Protein backbone atom coordinates (compact mmCIF):
# COMPACT_ATOMS: atom_id res chain seq x y z
CA UNK A 1 0.00 0.00 0.00
CA UNK A 2 2.79 2.43 0.87
CA UNK A 3 5.97 2.97 -1.10
CA UNK A 4 8.75 2.98 1.47
CA UNK A 5 12.25 1.60 1.88
CA UNK A 6 12.29 -1.86 3.46
CA UNK A 7 15.90 -3.02 3.17
CA UNK A 8 17.42 -2.49 6.65
CA UNK A 9 20.96 -2.11 5.36
CA UNK A 10 19.88 0.47 2.79
CA UNK A 11 17.89 2.37 5.42
CA UNK A 12 21.00 2.31 7.57
CA UNK A 13 23.27 3.50 4.75
CA UNK A 14 20.94 6.31 3.71
CA UNK A 15 20.50 7.46 7.30
CA UNK A 16 24.21 7.87 7.82
CA UNK A 17 24.69 9.43 4.40
CA UNK A 18 22.08 12.03 5.37
CA UNK A 19 23.92 12.80 8.60
CA UNK A 20 27.20 13.17 6.72
CA UNK A 21 25.56 15.50 4.20
CA UNK A 22 23.53 17.69 6.56
CA UNK A 23 25.31 17.80 9.92
CA UNK A 24 28.26 20.05 10.67
CA UNK A 25 30.84 17.51 11.82
CA UNK A 26 33.94 19.54 11.01
CA UNK A 27 34.78 20.41 14.61
CA UNK A 28 34.95 16.80 15.76
CA UNK A 29 38.20 14.87 15.84
CA UNK A 30 38.48 11.55 14.05
CA UNK A 31 37.77 9.54 17.19
CA UNK A 32 34.90 11.83 18.28
CA UNK A 33 33.16 11.74 14.91
CA UNK A 34 31.55 8.26 15.15
CA UNK A 35 30.16 9.12 18.58
CA UNK A 36 28.67 12.36 17.30
CA UNK A 37 27.14 10.55 14.33
CA UNK A 38 25.51 7.97 16.60
CA UNK A 39 24.06 10.66 18.87
CA UNK A 40 22.58 12.46 15.88
CA UNK A 41 21.22 9.19 14.49
CA UNK A 42 19.56 8.36 17.81
CA UNK A 43 17.62 11.62 17.97
CA UNK A 44 17.11 12.32 14.25
CA UNK A 45 18.28 15.92 14.66
CA UNK A 46 21.34 17.03 12.70
CA UNK A 47 21.30 20.35 14.55
CA UNK A 48 22.18 18.44 17.73
CA UNK A 49 25.78 18.33 16.48
CA UNK A 50 26.16 21.88 17.79
CA UNK A 51 25.27 20.77 21.33
CA UNK A 52 27.60 17.78 21.70
CA UNK A 53 30.50 18.46 24.06
CA UNK A 54 33.51 16.25 24.78
CA UNK A 55 35.82 16.64 27.75
CA UNK A 56 39.27 15.11 28.11
CA UNK A 57 40.37 12.03 26.20
CA UNK A 58 36.99 10.45 26.79
CA UNK A 59 37.03 8.06 23.83
CA UNK A 60 40.30 6.46 24.89
CA UNK A 61 39.33 6.37 28.57
CA UNK A 62 35.95 4.79 27.90
CA UNK A 63 37.13 2.21 25.40
CA UNK A 64 39.99 1.11 27.66
CA UNK A 65 37.54 0.73 30.55
CA UNK A 66 35.12 -1.25 28.42
CA UNK A 67 37.83 -3.59 27.16
CA UNK A 68 38.90 -4.12 30.79
CA UNK A 69 35.41 -5.31 31.68
CA UNK A 70 34.50 -2.33 33.86
CA UNK A 71 30.80 -1.88 34.67
CA UNK A 72 28.40 0.62 33.16
CA UNK A 73 26.34 2.42 35.82
CA UNK A 74 22.99 3.81 34.67
CA UNK A 75 20.61 6.24 36.33
CA UNK A 76 17.49 4.68 34.84
CA UNK A 77 16.23 1.31 33.66
CA UNK A 78 15.48 2.79 30.23
CA UNK A 79 19.16 3.57 29.80
CA UNK A 80 20.17 0.12 30.98
CA UNK A 81 17.79 -1.63 28.61
CA UNK A 82 18.95 0.53 25.69
CA UNK A 83 22.52 -0.75 25.95
CA UNK A 84 23.10 -3.61 23.52
CA UNK A 85 24.84 -6.28 25.57
CA UNK A 86 26.21 -8.19 22.58
CA UNK A 87 28.24 -5.12 21.59
CA UNK A 88 30.06 -4.93 24.91
CA UNK A 89 33.64 -6.13 24.43
CA UNK A 90 34.07 -7.91 27.77
CA UNK A 91 30.58 -8.90 28.91
CA UNK A 92 30.59 -5.73 30.98
CA UNK A 93 27.99 -5.59 33.79
CA UNK A 94 25.28 -2.99 33.14
CA UNK A 95 23.83 -1.85 36.45
CA UNK A 96 20.95 0.36 37.55
CA UNK A 97 20.50 0.74 41.31
CA UNK A 98 17.33 2.84 41.18
CA UNK A 99 15.20 0.02 42.57
CA UNK A 100 17.79 -1.54 44.86
CA UNK A 101 17.23 -1.71 48.60
CA UNK A 102 15.42 1.14 50.30
CA UNK A 103 16.21 3.79 47.72
CA UNK A 104 12.94 5.57 48.46
CA UNK A 105 13.76 5.76 52.15
CA UNK A 106 17.28 6.99 51.47
CA UNK A 107 15.91 9.65 49.12
CA UNK A 108 13.56 10.88 51.85
CA UNK A 109 16.40 10.93 54.35
CA UNK A 110 18.62 12.86 51.96
CA UNK A 111 15.77 15.14 50.83
CA UNK A 112 16.45 14.42 47.18
CA UNK A 113 15.19 12.24 44.34
CA UNK A 114 15.43 8.46 44.16
CA UNK A 115 17.74 8.84 41.16
CA UNK A 116 20.20 10.90 43.18
CA UNK A 117 19.97 8.56 46.17
CA UNK A 118 20.63 5.58 43.90
CA UNK A 119 24.04 7.05 43.04
CA UNK A 120 25.15 6.24 46.59
CA UNK A 121 24.80 2.54 45.77
CA UNK A 122 27.48 2.89 43.08
CA UNK A 123 30.25 3.07 45.69
CA UNK A 124 31.42 -0.53 45.23
CA UNK A 125 31.39 -0.31 41.43
CA UNK A 126 32.24 3.22 40.38
CA UNK A 127 36.04 3.26 40.33
CA UNK A 128 37.09 3.12 36.69
CA UNK A 129 33.49 2.54 35.52
CA UNK A 130 31.47 4.15 32.76
CA UNK A 131 28.64 6.38 34.03
CA UNK A 132 25.54 6.74 31.85
CA UNK A 133 23.04 9.35 33.06
CA UNK A 134 20.21 9.97 30.63
CA UNK A 135 17.24 11.05 32.71
CA UNK A 136 17.79 12.69 36.07
CA UNK A 137 19.68 15.99 36.45
CA UNK A 138 19.72 15.37 40.21
CA UNK A 139 21.70 12.18 39.64
CA UNK A 140 24.35 14.07 37.69
CA UNK A 141 24.55 16.87 40.26
CA UNK A 142 24.79 14.34 43.09
CA UNK A 143 27.48 12.36 41.28
CA UNK A 144 29.61 15.46 40.73
CA UNK A 145 29.25 16.45 44.39
CA UNK A 146 30.13 12.95 45.60
CA UNK A 147 33.24 12.81 43.41
CA UNK A 148 34.39 16.29 44.42
CA UNK A 149 33.99 15.56 48.13
CA UNK A 150 35.72 12.19 47.80
CA UNK A 151 32.70 10.13 48.88
CA UNK A 152 32.83 8.28 45.59
CA UNK A 153 35.85 7.23 43.57
CA UNK A 154 36.41 8.60 40.09
CA UNK A 155 34.88 6.78 37.14
CA UNK A 156 36.71 6.31 33.86
CA UNK A 157 34.19 8.49 32.00
CA UNK A 158 30.82 10.18 32.43
CA UNK A 159 28.15 10.22 29.76
CA UNK A 160 25.90 12.93 31.18
CA UNK A 161 22.79 13.55 29.07
CA UNK A 162 19.85 14.14 31.42
CA UNK A 163 16.74 15.57 29.81
CA UNK A 164 14.14 18.03 31.01
CA UNK A 165 13.14 21.55 31.87
CA UNK A 166 14.36 21.74 35.47
CA UNK A 167 18.06 21.30 36.10
CA UNK A 168 18.97 19.48 32.90
CA UNK A 169 20.79 22.37 31.24
CA UNK A 170 22.39 23.41 34.52
CA UNK A 171 23.57 19.92 35.46
CA UNK A 172 25.32 19.49 32.13
CA UNK A 173 27.00 22.87 32.41
CA UNK A 174 28.13 21.77 35.88
CA UNK A 175 29.61 18.65 34.32
CA UNK A 176 31.49 20.69 31.73
CA UNK A 177 32.79 23.11 34.36
CA UNK A 178 33.44 20.78 37.30
CA UNK A 179 34.30 17.36 35.89
CA UNK A 180 37.93 18.05 36.63
CA UNK A 181 40.10 15.28 35.24
CA UNK A 182 37.19 12.92 34.62
CA UNK A 183 36.52 12.71 30.85
CA UNK A 184 32.94 13.21 29.70
CA UNK A 185 30.46 13.42 26.85
CA UNK A 186 27.37 15.59 27.16
CA UNK A 187 24.65 17.47 25.28
CA UNK A 188 24.23 21.11 26.17
CA UNK A 189 20.74 22.41 26.83
CA UNK A 190 17.50 20.67 27.71
CA UNK A 191 17.77 17.82 25.24
CA UNK A 192 19.00 14.38 26.29
CA UNK A 193 17.36 11.18 27.40
CA UNK A 194 17.72 7.43 27.51
CA UNK A 195 17.96 6.88 23.75
CA UNK A 196 20.90 9.20 23.08
CA UNK A 197 22.67 8.10 26.27
CA UNK A 198 22.37 4.41 25.42
CA UNK A 199 23.36 5.15 21.82
CA UNK A 200 26.53 6.83 23.09
CA UNK A 201 27.43 3.80 25.20
CA UNK A 202 26.74 1.53 22.22
CA UNK A 203 28.93 3.69 20.00
CA UNK A 204 31.78 3.49 22.52
CA UNK A 205 31.29 -0.27 22.75
CA UNK A 206 31.57 -0.55 18.98
CA UNK A 207 34.82 1.41 19.05
CA UNK A 208 36.11 -0.78 21.87
CA UNK A 209 35.70 -3.87 19.72
CA UNK A 210 38.62 -4.45 17.40
CA UNK A 211 36.58 -4.95 14.24
CA UNK A 212 33.46 -2.96 15.04
CA UNK A 213 33.60 0.43 13.40
CA UNK A 214 35.42 2.30 10.69
CA UNK A 215 36.73 5.76 11.67
CA UNK A 216 33.83 7.63 10.08
CA UNK A 217 31.21 5.48 11.78
CA UNK A 218 29.30 4.83 8.55
CA UNK A 219 29.93 1.10 8.09
CA UNK A 220 29.19 -1.17 11.00
CA UNK A 221 27.83 -4.39 9.55
CA UNK A 222 29.37 -6.65 12.18
CA UNK A 223 27.96 -4.54 14.98
CA UNK A 224 24.39 -5.33 13.97
CA UNK A 225 21.47 -2.93 14.00
CA UNK A 226 21.98 0.82 13.98
CA UNK A 227 20.12 1.54 17.21
mmCIF file of N, CA and C in Angstrom, residues 112-180:
data_model
loop_
_atom_site.group_PDB
_atom_site.id
_atom_site.type_symbol
_atom_site.label_atom_id
_atom_site.label_comp_id
_atom_site.label_asym_id
_atom_site.label_seq_id
_atom_site.Cartn_x
_atom_site.Cartn_y
_atom_site.Cartn_z
ATOM 1 N N UNK A 112 16.133 14.313 48.603
ATOM 2 C CA UNK A 112 16.445 14.422 47.183
ATOM 3 C C UNK A 112 15.633 13.386 46.416
ATOM 4 N N UNK A 113 15.930 13.200 45.165
ATOM 5 C CA UNK A 113 15.195 12.239 44.344
ATOM 6 C C UNK A 113 15.755 10.826 44.523
ATOM 7 N N UNK A 114 14.961 9.843 44.127
ATOM 8 C CA UNK A 114 15.435 8.458 44.161
ATOM 9 C C UNK A 114 16.633 8.278 43.228
ATOM 10 N N UNK A 115 16.632 8.959 42.111
ATOM 11 C CA UNK A 115 17.737 8.837 41.157
ATOM 12 C C UNK A 115 19.048 9.301 41.765
ATOM 13 N N UNK A 116 18.990 10.406 42.516
ATOM 14 C CA UNK A 116 20.199 10.900 43.177
ATOM 15 C C UNK A 116 20.623 9.964 44.298
ATOM 16 N N UNK A 117 19.653 9.486 45.081
ATOM 17 C CA UNK A 117 19.972 8.564 46.168
ATOM 18 C C UNK A 117 20.572 7.273 45.641
ATOM 19 N N UNK A 118 20.123 6.829 44.477
ATOM 20 C CA UNK A 118 20.632 5.585 43.896
ATOM 21 C C UNK A 118 22.107 5.666 43.544
ATOM 22 N N UNK A 119 22.612 6.875 43.337
ATOM 23 C CA UNK A 119 24.039 7.052 43.039
ATOM 24 C C UNK A 119 24.897 6.559 44.194
ATOM 25 N N UNK A 120 24.393 6.686 45.424
ATOM 26 C CA UNK A 120 25.154 6.241 46.590
ATOM 27 C C UNK A 120 25.465 4.746 46.526
ATOM 28 N N UNK A 121 24.602 3.985 45.872
ATOM 29 C CA UNK A 121 24.802 2.542 45.768
ATOM 30 C C UNK A 121 25.859 2.171 44.736
ATOM 31 N N UNK A 122 26.426 3.156 44.066
ATOM 32 C CA UNK A 122 27.478 2.894 43.081
ATOM 33 C C UNK A 122 28.856 2.764 43.722
ATOM 34 N N UNK A 123 28.943 2.976 45.021
ATOM 35 C CA UNK A 123 30.248 3.072 45.689
ATOM 36 C C UNK A 123 31.154 1.876 45.427
ATOM 37 N N UNK A 124 30.597 0.678 45.403
ATOM 38 C CA UNK A 124 31.418 -0.529 45.226
ATOM 39 C C UNK A 124 31.764 -0.810 43.774
ATOM 40 N N UNK A 125 31.212 -0.021 42.852
ATOM 41 C CA UNK A 125 31.391 -0.314 41.427
ATOM 42 C C UNK A 125 31.983 0.836 40.624
ATOM 43 N N UNK A 126 32.027 2.027 41.183
ATOM 44 C CA UNK A 126 32.244 3.219 40.379
ATOM 45 C C UNK A 126 33.682 3.430 39.932
ATOM 46 N N UNK A 127 34.649 2.963 40.688
ATOM 47 C CA UNK A 127 36.036 3.261 40.326
ATOM 48 C C UNK A 127 36.369 2.675 38.959
ATOM 49 N N UNK A 128 36.734 3.549 38.033
ATOM 50 C CA UNK A 128 37.095 3.117 36.688
ATOM 51 C C UNK A 128 35.925 2.717 35.817
ATOM 52 N N UNK A 129 34.686 2.960 36.265
ATOM 53 C CA UNK A 129 33.490 2.544 35.524
ATOM 54 C C UNK A 129 33.079 3.597 34.499
ATOM 55 N N UNK A 130 32.099 3.224 33.678
ATOM 56 C CA UNK A 130 31.465 4.151 32.760
ATOM 57 C C UNK A 130 30.134 4.575 33.389
ATOM 58 N N UNK A 131 29.900 5.871 33.500
ATOM 59 C CA UNK A 131 28.645 6.384 34.031
ATOM 60 C C UNK A 131 27.760 6.802 32.869
ATOM 61 N N UNK A 132 26.489 6.385 32.906
ATOM 62 C CA UNK A 132 25.536 6.736 31.847
ATOM 63 C C UNK A 132 24.287 7.323 32.484
ATOM 64 N N UNK A 133 24.185 8.647 32.480
ATOM 65 C CA UNK A 133 23.042 9.347 33.064
ATOM 66 C C UNK A 133 22.241 9.987 31.934
ATOM 67 N N UNK A 134 21.014 9.506 31.745
ATOM 68 C CA UNK A 134 20.207 9.973 30.633
ATOM 69 C C UNK A 134 18.859 10.523 31.014
ATOM 70 N N UNK A 135 18.565 10.595 32.294
ATOM 71 C CA UNK A 135 17.238 11.048 32.705
ATOM 72 C C UNK A 135 17.272 12.121 33.783
ATOM 73 N N UNK A 136 17.948 11.856 34.880
ATOM 74 C CA UNK A 136 17.786 12.694 36.068
ATOM 75 C C UNK A 136 18.930 13.687 36.263
ATOM 76 N N UNK A 137 18.656 14.987 36.137
ATOM 77 C CA UNK A 137 19.680 15.987 36.454
ATOM 78 C C UNK A 137 20.186 15.861 37.885
ATOM 79 N N UNK A 138 19.288 15.496 38.819
ATOM 80 C CA UNK A 138 19.718 15.366 40.213
ATOM 81 C C UNK A 138 20.777 14.286 40.381
ATOM 82 N N UNK A 139 20.697 13.234 39.570
ATOM 83 C CA UNK A 139 21.700 12.176 39.644
ATOM 84 C C UNK A 139 23.061 12.698 39.210
ATOM 85 N N UNK A 140 23.079 13.515 38.163
ATOM 86 C CA UNK A 140 24.351 14.066 37.687
ATOM 87 C C UNK A 140 24.923 15.060 38.689
ATOM 88 N N UNK A 141 24.078 15.938 39.220
ATOM 89 C CA UNK A 141 24.547 16.865 40.255
ATOM 90 C C UNK A 141 25.116 16.095 41.450
ATOM 91 N N UNK A 142 24.377 15.094 41.912
ATOM 92 C CA UNK A 142 24.794 14.335 43.089
ATOM 93 C C UNK A 142 26.102 13.598 42.820
ATOM 94 N N UNK A 143 26.238 13.049 41.644
ATOM 95 C CA UNK A 143 27.478 12.361 41.278
ATOM 96 C C UNK A 143 28.668 13.312 41.328
ATOM 97 N N UNK A 144 28.520 14.488 40.740
ATOM 98 C CA UNK A 144 29.611 15.458 40.733
ATOM 99 C C UNK A 144 29.990 15.870 42.151
ATOM 100 N N UNK A 145 28.981 16.088 42.998
ATOM 101 C CA UNK A 145 29.245 16.455 44.393
ATOM 102 C C UNK A 145 29.968 15.333 45.126
ATOM 103 N N UNK A 146 29.529 14.088 44.903
ATOM 104 C CA UNK A 146 30.133 12.954 45.604
ATOM 105 C C UNK A 146 31.573 12.729 45.170
ATOM 106 N N UNK A 147 31.861 12.953 43.892
ATOM 107 C CA UNK A 147 33.242 12.806 43.413
ATOM 108 C C UNK A 147 34.111 13.919 43.977
ATOM 109 N N UNK A 148 33.598 15.148 43.951
ATOM 110 C CA UNK A 148 34.385 16.291 44.420
ATOM 111 C C UNK A 148 34.695 16.203 45.910
ATOM 112 N N UNK A 149 33.756 15.668 46.685
ATOM 113 C CA UNK A 149 33.987 15.560 48.128
ATOM 114 C C UNK A 149 34.745 14.286 48.504
ATOM 115 N N UNK A 150 34.977 13.410 47.534
ATOM 116 C CA UNK A 150 35.720 12.190 47.797
ATOM 117 C C UNK A 150 34.884 11.046 48.340
ATOM 118 N N UNK A 151 33.559 11.218 48.409
ATOM 119 C CA UNK A 151 32.698 10.129 48.883
ATOM 120 C C UNK A 151 32.649 8.972 47.887
ATOM 121 N N UNK A 152 32.793 9.305 46.634
ATOM 122 C CA UNK A 152 32.826 8.283 45.591
ATOM 123 C C UNK A 152 34.118 8.398 44.811
ATOM 124 N N UNK A 153 34.634 7.253 44.382
ATOM 125 C CA UNK A 153 35.846 7.232 43.572
ATOM 126 C C UNK A 153 35.543 7.775 42.177
ATOM 127 N N UNK A 154 36.590 8.043 41.433
ATOM 128 C CA UNK A 154 36.408 8.602 40.094
ATOM 129 C C UNK A 154 36.113 7.494 39.079
ATOM 130 N N UNK A 155 35.125 7.717 38.231
ATOM 131 C CA UNK A 155 34.878 6.779 37.144
ATOM 132 C C UNK A 155 35.859 7.024 36.004
ATOM 133 N N UNK A 156 35.861 6.119 35.034
ATOM 134 C CA UNK A 156 36.706 6.314 33.860
ATOM 135 C C UNK A 156 36.159 7.425 32.980
ATOM 136 N N UNK A 157 34.822 7.500 32.871
ATOM 137 C CA UNK A 157 34.193 8.491 32.004
ATOM 138 C C UNK A 157 32.735 8.674 32.420
ATOM 139 N N UNK A 158 32.216 9.868 32.145
ATOM 140 C CA UNK A 158 30.822 10.179 32.427
ATOM 141 C C UNK A 158 30.117 10.535 31.125
ATOM 142 N N UNK A 159 29.054 9.828 30.831
ATOM 143 C CA UNK A 159 28.150 10.224 29.761
ATOM 144 C C UNK A 159 26.969 10.873 30.468
ATOM 145 N N UNK A 160 26.909 12.185 30.432
ATOM 146 C CA UNK A 160 25.899 12.925 31.179
ATOM 147 C C UNK A 160 24.937 13.623 30.240
ATOM 148 N N UNK A 161 23.769 13.015 30.022
ATOM 149 C CA UNK A 161 22.794 13.553 29.070
ATOM 150 C C UNK A 161 21.381 13.574 29.646
ATOM 151 N N UNK A 162 21.204 14.070 30.885
ATOM 152 C CA UNK A 162 19.850 14.138 31.422
ATOM 153 C C UNK A 162 18.982 15.081 30.602
ATOM 154 N N UNK A 163 17.689 14.829 30.640
ATOM 155 C CA UNK A 163 16.742 15.566 29.811
ATOM 156 C C UNK A 163 15.742 16.282 30.705
ATOM 157 N N UNK A 164 15.207 17.401 30.250
ATOM 158 C CA UNK A 164 14.138 18.028 31.005
ATOM 159 C C UNK A 164 14.221 19.534 31.055
ATOM 160 N N UNK A 165 13.277 20.109 31.784
ATOM 161 C CA UNK A 165 13.137 21.551 31.870
ATOM 162 C C UNK A 165 13.669 22.129 33.173
ATOM 163 N N UNK A 166 13.873 21.278 34.166
ATOM 164 C CA UNK A 166 14.357 21.744 35.472
ATOM 165 C C UNK A 166 15.682 21.063 35.779
ATOM 166 N N UNK A 167 16.752 21.811 35.701
ATOM 167 C CA UNK A 167 18.056 21.304 36.096
ATOM 168 C C UNK A 167 18.847 20.589 35.023
ATOM 169 N N UNK A 168 18.230 20.240 33.918
ATOM 170 C CA UNK A 168 18.966 19.483 32.898
ATOM 171 C C UNK A 168 20.105 20.309 32.303
ATOM 172 N N UNK A 169 19.767 21.495 31.816
ATOM 173 C CA UNK A 169 20.792 22.368 31.241
ATOM 174 C C UNK A 169 21.880 22.670 32.274
ATOM 175 N N UNK A 170 21.442 23.001 33.479
ATOM 176 C CA UNK A 170 22.394 23.409 34.519
ATOM 177 C C UNK A 170 23.305 22.256 34.945
ATOM 178 N N UNK A 171 22.745 21.055 35.039
ATOM 179 C CA UNK A 171 23.568 19.916 35.464
ATOM 180 C C UNK A 171 24.643 19.597 34.438
ATOM 181 N N UNK A 172 24.322 19.771 33.163
ATOM 182 C CA UNK A 172 25.320 19.485 32.126
ATOM 183 C C UNK A 172 26.385 20.572 32.052
ATOM 184 N N UNK A 173 25.997 21.814 32.317
ATOM 185 C CA UNK A 173 27.002 22.866 32.409
ATOM 186 C C UNK A 173 27.909 22.639 33.615
ATOM 187 N N UNK A 174 27.329 22.112 34.704
ATOM 188 C CA UNK A 174 28.134 21.775 35.879
ATOM 189 C C UNK A 174 29.131 20.677 35.543
ATOM 190 N N UNK A 175 28.703 19.715 34.741
ATOM 191 C CA UNK A 175 29.613 18.652 34.319
ATOM 192 C C UNK A 175 30.770 19.223 33.514
ATOM 193 N N UNK A 176 30.455 20.090 32.565
ATOM 194 C CA UNK A 176 31.492 20.691 31.725
ATOM 195 C C UNK A 176 32.479 21.493 32.570
ATOM 196 N N UNK A 177 31.950 22.202 33.560
ATOM 197 C CA UNK A 177 32.792 23.106 34.361
ATOM 198 C C UNK A 177 33.533 22.393 35.481
ATOM 199 N N UNK A 178 32.908 21.357 36.071
ATOM 200 C CA UNK A 178 33.439 20.782 37.301
ATOM 201 C C UNK A 178 33.834 19.306 37.198
ATOM 202 N N UNK A 179 33.902 18.765 36.011
ATOM 203 C CA UNK A 179 34.297 17.357 35.887
ATOM 204 C C UNK A 179 35.745 17.138 36.288
ATOM 205 N N UNK A 180 36.528 18.190 36.259
ATOM 206 C CA UNK A 180 37.935 18.048 36.626
ATOM 207 C C UNK A 180 38.664 17.173 35.627
#
